[in-house]
Short mmCIF file of C-alpha atoms in Angstrom, two decimals:
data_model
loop_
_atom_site.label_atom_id
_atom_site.label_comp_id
_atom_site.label_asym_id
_atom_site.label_seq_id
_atom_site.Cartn_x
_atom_site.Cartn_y
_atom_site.Cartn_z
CA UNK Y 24 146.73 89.06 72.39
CA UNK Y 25 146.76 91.30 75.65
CA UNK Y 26 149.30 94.09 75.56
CA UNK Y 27 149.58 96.28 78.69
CA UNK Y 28 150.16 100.33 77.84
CA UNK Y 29 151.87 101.32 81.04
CA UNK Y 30 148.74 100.05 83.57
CA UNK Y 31 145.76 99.82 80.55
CA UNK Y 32 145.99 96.29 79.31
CA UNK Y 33 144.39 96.55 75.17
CA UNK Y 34 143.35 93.64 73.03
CA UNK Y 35 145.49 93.79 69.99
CA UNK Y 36 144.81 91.61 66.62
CA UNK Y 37 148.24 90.69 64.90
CA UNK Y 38 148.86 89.10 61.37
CA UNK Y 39 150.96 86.06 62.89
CA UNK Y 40 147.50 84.78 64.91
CA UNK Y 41 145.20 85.66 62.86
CA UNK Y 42 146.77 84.81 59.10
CA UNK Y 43 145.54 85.67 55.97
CA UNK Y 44 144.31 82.22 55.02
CA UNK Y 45 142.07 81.88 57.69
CA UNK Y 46 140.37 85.15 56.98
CA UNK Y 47 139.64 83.87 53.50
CA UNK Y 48 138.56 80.62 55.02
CA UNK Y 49 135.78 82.58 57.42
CA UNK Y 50 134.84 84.60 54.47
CA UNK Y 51 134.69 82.26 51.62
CA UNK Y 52 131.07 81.93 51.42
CA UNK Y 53 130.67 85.66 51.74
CA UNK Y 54 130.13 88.23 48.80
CA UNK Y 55 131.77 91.60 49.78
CA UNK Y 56 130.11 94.58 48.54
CA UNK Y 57 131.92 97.77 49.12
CA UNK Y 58 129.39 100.65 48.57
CA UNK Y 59 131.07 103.67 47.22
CA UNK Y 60 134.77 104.73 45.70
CA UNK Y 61 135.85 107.55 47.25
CA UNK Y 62 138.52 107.63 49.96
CA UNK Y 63 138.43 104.54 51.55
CA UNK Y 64 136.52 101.96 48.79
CA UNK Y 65 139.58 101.73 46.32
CA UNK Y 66 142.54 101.01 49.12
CA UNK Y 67 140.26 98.87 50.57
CA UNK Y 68 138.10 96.92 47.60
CA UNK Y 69 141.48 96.54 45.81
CA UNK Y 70 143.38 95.32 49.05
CA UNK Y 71 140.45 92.53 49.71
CA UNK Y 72 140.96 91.48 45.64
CA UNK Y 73 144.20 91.11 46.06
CA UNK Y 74 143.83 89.13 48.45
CA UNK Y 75 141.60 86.88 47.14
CA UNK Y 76 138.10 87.08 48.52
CA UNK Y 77 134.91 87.60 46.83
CA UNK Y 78 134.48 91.45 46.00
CA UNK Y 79 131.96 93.57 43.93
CA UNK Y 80 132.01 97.15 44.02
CA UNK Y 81 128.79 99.32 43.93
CA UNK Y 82 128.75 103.17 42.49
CA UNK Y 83 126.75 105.52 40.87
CA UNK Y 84 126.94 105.29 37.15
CA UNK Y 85 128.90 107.84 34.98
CA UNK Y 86 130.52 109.26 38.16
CA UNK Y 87 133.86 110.10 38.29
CA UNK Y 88 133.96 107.25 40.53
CA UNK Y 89 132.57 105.10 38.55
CA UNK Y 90 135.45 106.02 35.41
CA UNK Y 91 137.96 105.30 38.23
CA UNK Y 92 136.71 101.70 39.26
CA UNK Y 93 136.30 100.88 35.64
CA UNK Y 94 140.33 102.51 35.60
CA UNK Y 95 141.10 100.16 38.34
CA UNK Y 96 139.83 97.36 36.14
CA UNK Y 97 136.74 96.42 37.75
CA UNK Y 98 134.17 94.90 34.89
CA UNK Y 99 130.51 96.26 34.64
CA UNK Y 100 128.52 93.62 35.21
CA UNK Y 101 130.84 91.08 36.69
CA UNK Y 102 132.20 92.63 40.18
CA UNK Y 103 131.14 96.44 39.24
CA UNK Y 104 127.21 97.07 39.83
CA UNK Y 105 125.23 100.50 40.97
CA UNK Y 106 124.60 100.94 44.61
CA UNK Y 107 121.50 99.24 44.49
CA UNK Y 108 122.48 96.28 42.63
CA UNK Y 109 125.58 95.50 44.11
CA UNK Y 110 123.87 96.14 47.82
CA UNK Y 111 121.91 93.36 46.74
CA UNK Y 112 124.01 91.32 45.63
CA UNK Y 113 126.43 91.71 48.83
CA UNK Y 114 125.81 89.49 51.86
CA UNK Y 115 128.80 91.64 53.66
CA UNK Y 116 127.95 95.40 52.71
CA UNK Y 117 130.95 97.77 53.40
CA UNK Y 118 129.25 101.07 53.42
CA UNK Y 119 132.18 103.59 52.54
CA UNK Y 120 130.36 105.95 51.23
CA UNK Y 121 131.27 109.55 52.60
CA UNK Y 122 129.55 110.58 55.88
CA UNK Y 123 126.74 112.54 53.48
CA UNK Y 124 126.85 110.19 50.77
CA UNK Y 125 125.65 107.91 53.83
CA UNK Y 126 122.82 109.80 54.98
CA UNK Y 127 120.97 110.29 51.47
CA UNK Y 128 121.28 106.67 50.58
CA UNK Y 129 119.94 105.33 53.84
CA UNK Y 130 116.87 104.78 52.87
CA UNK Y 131 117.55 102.78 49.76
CA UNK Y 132 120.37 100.95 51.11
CA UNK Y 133 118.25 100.05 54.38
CA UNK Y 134 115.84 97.74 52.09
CA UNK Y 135 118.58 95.93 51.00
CA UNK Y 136 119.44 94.97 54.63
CA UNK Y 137 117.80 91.64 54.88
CA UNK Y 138 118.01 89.14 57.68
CA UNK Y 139 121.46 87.88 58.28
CA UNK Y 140 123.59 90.33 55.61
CA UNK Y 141 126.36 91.92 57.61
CA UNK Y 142 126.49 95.72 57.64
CA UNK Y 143 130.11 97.40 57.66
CA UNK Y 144 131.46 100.30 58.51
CA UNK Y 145 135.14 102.42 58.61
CA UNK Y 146 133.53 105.33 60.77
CA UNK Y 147 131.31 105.76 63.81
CA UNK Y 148 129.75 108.78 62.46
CA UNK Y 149 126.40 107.37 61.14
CA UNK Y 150 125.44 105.16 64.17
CA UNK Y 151 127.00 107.71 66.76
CA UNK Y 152 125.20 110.41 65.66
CA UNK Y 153 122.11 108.45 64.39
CA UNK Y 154 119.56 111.06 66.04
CA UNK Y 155 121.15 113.57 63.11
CA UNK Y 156 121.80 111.18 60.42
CA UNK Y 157 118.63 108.98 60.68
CA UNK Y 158 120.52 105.82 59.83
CA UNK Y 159 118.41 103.36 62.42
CA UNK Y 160 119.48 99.82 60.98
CA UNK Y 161 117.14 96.87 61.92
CA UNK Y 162 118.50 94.38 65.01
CA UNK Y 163 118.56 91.23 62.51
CA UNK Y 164 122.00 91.80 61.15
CA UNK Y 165 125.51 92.30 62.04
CA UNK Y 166 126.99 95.50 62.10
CA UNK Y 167 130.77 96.32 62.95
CA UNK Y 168 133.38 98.28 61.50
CA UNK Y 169 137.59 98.49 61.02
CA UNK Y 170 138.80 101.98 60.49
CA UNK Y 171 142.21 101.82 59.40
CA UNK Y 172 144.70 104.74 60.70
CA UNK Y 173 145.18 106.62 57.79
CA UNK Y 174 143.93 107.40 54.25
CA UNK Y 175 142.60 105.30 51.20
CA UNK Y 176 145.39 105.80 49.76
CA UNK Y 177 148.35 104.97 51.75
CA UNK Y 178 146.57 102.06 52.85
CA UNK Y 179 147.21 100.93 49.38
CA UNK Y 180 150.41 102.22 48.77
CA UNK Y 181 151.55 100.23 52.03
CA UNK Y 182 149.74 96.96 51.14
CA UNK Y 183 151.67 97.36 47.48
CA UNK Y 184 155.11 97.53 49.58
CA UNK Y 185 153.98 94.66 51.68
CA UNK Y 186 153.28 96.77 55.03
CA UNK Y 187 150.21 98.10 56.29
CA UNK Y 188 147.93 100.53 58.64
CA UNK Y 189 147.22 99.50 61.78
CA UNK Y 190 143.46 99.85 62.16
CA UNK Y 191 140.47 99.98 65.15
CA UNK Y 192 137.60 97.47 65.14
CA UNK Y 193 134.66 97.33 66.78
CA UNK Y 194 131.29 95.70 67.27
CA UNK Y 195 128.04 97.15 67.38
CA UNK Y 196 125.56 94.44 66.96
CA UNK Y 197 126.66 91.28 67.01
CA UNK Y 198 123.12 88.98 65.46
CA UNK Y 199 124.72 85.91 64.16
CA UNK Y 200 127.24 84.90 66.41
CA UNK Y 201 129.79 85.18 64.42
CA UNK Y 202 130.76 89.30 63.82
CA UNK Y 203 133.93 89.50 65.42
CA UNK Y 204 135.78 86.72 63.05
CA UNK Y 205 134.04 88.08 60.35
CA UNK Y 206 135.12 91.71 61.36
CA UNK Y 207 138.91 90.57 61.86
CA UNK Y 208 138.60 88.78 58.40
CA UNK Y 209 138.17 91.61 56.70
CA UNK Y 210 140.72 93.77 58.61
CA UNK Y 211 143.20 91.75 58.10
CA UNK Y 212 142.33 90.94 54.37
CA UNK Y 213 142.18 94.77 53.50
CA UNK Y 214 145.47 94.71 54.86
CA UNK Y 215 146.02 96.44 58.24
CA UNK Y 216 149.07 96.45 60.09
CA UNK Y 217 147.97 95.50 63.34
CA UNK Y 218 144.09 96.00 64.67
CA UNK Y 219 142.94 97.31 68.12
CA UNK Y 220 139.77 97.26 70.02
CA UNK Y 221 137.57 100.34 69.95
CA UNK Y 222 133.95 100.79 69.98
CA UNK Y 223 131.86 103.19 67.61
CA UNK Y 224 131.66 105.75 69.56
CA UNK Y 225 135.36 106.11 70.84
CA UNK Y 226 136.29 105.35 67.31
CA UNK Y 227 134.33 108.61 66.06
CA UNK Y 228 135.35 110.90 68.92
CA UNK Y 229 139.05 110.00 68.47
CA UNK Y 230 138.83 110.49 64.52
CA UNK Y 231 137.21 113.48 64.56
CA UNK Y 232 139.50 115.23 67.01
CA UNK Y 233 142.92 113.96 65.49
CA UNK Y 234 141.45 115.09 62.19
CA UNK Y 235 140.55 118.37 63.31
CA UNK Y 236 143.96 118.57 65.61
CA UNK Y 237 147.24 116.95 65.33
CA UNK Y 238 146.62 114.90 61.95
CA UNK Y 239 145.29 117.87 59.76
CA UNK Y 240 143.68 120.78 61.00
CA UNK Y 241 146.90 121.86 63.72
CA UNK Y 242 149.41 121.21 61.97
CA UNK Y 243 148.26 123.42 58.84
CA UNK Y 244 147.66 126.19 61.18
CA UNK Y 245 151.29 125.38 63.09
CA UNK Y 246 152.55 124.97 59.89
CA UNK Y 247 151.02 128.60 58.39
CA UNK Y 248 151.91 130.07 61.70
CA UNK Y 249 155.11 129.40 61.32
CA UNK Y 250 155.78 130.40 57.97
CA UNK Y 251 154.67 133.88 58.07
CA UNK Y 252 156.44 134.33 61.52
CA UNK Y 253 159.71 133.49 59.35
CA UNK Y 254 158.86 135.71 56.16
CA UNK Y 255 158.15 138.32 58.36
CA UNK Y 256 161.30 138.49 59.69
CA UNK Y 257 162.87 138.53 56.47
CA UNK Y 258 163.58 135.35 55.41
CA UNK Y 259 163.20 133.55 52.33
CA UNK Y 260 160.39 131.77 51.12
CA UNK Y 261 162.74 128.63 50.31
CA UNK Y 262 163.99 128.99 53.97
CA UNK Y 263 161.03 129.46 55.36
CA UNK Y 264 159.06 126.54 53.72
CA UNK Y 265 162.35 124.25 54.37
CA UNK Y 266 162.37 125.34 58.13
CA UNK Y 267 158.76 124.69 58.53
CA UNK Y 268 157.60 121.86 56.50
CA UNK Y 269 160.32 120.22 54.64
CA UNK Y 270 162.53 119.29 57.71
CA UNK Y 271 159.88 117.92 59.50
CA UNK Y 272 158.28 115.88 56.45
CA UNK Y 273 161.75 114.21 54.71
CA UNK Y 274 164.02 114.32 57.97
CA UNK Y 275 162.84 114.02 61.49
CA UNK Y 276 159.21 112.31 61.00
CA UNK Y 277 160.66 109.42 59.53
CA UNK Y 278 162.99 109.66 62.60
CA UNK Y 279 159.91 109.34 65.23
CA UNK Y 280 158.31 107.09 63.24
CA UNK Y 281 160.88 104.56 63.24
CA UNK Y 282 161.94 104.74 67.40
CA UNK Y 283 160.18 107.46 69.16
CA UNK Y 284 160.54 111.09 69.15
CA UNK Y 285 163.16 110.44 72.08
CA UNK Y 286 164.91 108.50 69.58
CA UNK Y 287 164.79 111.48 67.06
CA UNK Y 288 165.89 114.06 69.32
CA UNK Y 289 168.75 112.15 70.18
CA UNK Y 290 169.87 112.40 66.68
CA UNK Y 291 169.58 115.83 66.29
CA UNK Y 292 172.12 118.48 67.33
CA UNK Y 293 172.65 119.32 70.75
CA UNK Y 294 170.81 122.64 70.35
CA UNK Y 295 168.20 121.03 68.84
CA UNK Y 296 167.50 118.81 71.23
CA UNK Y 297 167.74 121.78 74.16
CA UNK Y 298 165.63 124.28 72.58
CA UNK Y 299 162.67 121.30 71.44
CA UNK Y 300 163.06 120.56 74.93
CA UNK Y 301 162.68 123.66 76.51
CA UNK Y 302 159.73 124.65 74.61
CA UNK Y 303 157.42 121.33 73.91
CA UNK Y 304 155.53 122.47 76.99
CA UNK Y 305 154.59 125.58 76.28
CA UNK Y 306 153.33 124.59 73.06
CA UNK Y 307 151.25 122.13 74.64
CA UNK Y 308 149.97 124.29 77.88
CA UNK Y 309 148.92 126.49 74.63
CA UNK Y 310 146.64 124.09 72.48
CA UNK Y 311 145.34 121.95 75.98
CA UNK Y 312 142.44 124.61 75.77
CA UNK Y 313 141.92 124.21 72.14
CA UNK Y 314 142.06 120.15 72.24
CA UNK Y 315 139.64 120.18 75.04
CA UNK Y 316 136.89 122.86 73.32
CA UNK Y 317 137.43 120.50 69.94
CA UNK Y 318 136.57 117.26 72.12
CA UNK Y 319 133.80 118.94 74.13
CA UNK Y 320 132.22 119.82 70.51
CA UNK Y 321 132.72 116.80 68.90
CA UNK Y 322 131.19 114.78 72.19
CA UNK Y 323 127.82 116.94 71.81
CA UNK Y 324 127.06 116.75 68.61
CA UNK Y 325 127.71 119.97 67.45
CA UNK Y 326 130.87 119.92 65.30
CA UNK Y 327 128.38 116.94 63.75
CA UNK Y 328 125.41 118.85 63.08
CA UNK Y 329 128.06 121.16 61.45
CA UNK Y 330 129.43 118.68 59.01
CA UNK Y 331 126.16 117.78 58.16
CA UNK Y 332 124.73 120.98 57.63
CA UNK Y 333 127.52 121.84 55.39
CA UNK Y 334 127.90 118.94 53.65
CA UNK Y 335 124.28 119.03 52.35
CA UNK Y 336 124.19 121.90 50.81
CA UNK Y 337 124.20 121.74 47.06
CA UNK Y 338 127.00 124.03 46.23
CA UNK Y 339 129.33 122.27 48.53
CA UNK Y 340 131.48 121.05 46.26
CA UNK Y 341 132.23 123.95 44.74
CA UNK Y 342 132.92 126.10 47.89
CA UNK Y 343 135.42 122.91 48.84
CA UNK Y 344 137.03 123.27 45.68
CA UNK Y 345 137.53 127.17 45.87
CA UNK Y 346 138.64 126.48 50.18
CA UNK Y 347 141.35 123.84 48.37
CA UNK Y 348 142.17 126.35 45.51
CA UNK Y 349 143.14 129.36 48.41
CA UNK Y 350 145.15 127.09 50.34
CA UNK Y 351 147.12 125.78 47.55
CA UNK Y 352 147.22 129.30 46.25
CA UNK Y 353 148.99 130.11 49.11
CA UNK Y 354 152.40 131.27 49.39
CA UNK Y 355 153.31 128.66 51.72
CA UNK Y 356 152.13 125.55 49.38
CA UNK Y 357 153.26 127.49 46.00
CA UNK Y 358 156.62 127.09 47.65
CA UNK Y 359 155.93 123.67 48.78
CA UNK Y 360 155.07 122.80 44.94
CA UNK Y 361 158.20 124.39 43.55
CA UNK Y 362 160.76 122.75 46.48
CA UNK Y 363 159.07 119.22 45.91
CA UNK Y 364 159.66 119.49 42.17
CA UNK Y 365 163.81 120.20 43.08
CA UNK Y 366 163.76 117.13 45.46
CA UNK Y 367 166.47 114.21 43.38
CA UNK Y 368 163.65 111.55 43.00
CA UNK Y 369 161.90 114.06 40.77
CA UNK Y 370 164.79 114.83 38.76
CA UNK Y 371 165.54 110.76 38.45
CA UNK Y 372 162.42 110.34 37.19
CA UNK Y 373 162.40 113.13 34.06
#
């Protein structure tokens, strides 16, 4: 359907025209082979099963990845191959591995890639920035992606409770005729919410930034900002954390997510609502700059050369894990642990 956003009129995919059975009807000749099980394979591989189409899942052996699939009761040797074998067995390859994981298995994966296989993606970042990644597929196949709106794993946890994501899709070369049923099949059989138009590019520039800004990287440094502003001044680290993250996290984003941060002012106090008012601005006229260097650097290629620079060297995973180990060393998370451990659903489950 057509839905106008104030004067930009979007394409938008819904569950009521596009069903679930005639996804599986589109696909049921296809073998779906979802390359990797990391962030986005087991949400979405388990999603698809669920929902009856024809799934394998390729990994390396003896990875922890690997132990989880097996966990997640997928069979060795029935719907549970290595990379190689399972890209070719697939006829639709969903290639989730991470942005890295992408790079070094190119070249094996790109032999696999025979004449009229489909090639999937949930992230631009490969084709956008092909000059750096070197992943040049060949024009006899079709490639398109869905990225759904949020993480592996609350894609699952919302498909279990019978919601879902919403999620972008996107064409990028469309050989048989027939990629854009094939690409809302699949969106709508991993289990998005509703799916929007995008195209690789925009889908890549967007995700980088929101990661980097709102979704993760701002609102840690808001949120650490914040905190030591408060301790500080004296107060508590239980008031401080509660003031800074646990307000916003049980209390007033449920509020915006349900009608609009409008909505959730209105249901705030009256003080509230006049000092939020009073000061959104100036907390925006403060990041602008920031937002607009992070865009500027994601749109040349830089904060990409960056991720891949880092990401290939061969301690990385250990310098992630100590990065993780300092932040949740912090004072800020310690507290978060503790106060998440007092909420009553923890207590009604001991």
């Amino acid at each position: 359907m057509k839905i106008k956003f104030g004067s930009i009129e979007e394409t938008i995919i819904t569950r009521d025209e596009f069903p679930l059975w005639k996804a599986r009807e589109i696909l049921k000749k296809e073998t779906i082979s979802v390359l990797g099980y990391g962030v986005q394979g087991p949400g979405q591989s388990l999603n698809l099963r669920d929902n009856g189409f024809q799934v394998i899942v390729g990994q390396r052996k003896c990875s922890n990845s690997w132990k989880k699939a097996l966990q997640d009761e997928w069979i060795e040797g029935e719907n549970l191959f290595s990379l190689e074998e399972a890209a070719e067995r697939g006829t639709i390859l969903m290639y989730l591995l991470s942005d890295a994981g992408q790079i070094s298995f190119w070249p094996t994966l790109s032999k696999y890639l025979t004449e009229g296989k489909s090639l999937y993606f949930s992230h631009g970042f490969g084709l956008t920035f092909c000059n750096q990644t070197k992943i040049y597929p060949s024009k006899n196949i079709d490639i398109f992606l869905v990225a759904p709106k949020g993480s592996g794993t609350s894609l699952r946890r919302l498909f279990k409770k019978g919601k879902g994501i919403n999620s972008s899709y996107a064409i990028y070369q469309d050989y048989s005729g027939n990629s854009l049923e094939k690409t809302l099949s699949i969106g709508i059989g991993i289990g998005s919410g509703y799916l929007f138009k995008t195209n690789f590019k925009n889908e890549v520039y967007s995700d980088l930034v929101g990661e980097r800004g709102t979704l993760m990287g701002a609102i840690q440094g808001i949120f650490a900002a914040q905190y030591q502003t408060l301790r500080e001044k004296g107060h508590s680290p239980s008031e401080s954390f509660n003031e800074t993250v646990e307000e916003l996290t049980q209390s007033l984003m449920p509020l915006v997510s349900e009608k609009g941060m409008d909505w959730m002012y209105a249901n705030c106090s009256t003080t509230a609502q006049r000092g939020a008012l009073d000061w959104w601005k100036k907390f925006r006229d403060a990041t602008f700059p920031v937002f607009q260097e992070l865009y500027h650097e994601v749109l040349s290629g830089h904060e990409a050369k960056r991720i891949i620079q880092a990401n290939s060297h061969i301690n990385y995973r250990e310098k992630l894990q100590k990065e993780l180990q300092d932040l949740r060393k912090s004072e800020l998370w310690e507290v978060g642990s503790m106060i998440r451990n007092l909420r009553p659903e923890k207590k009604d489950q001991n």
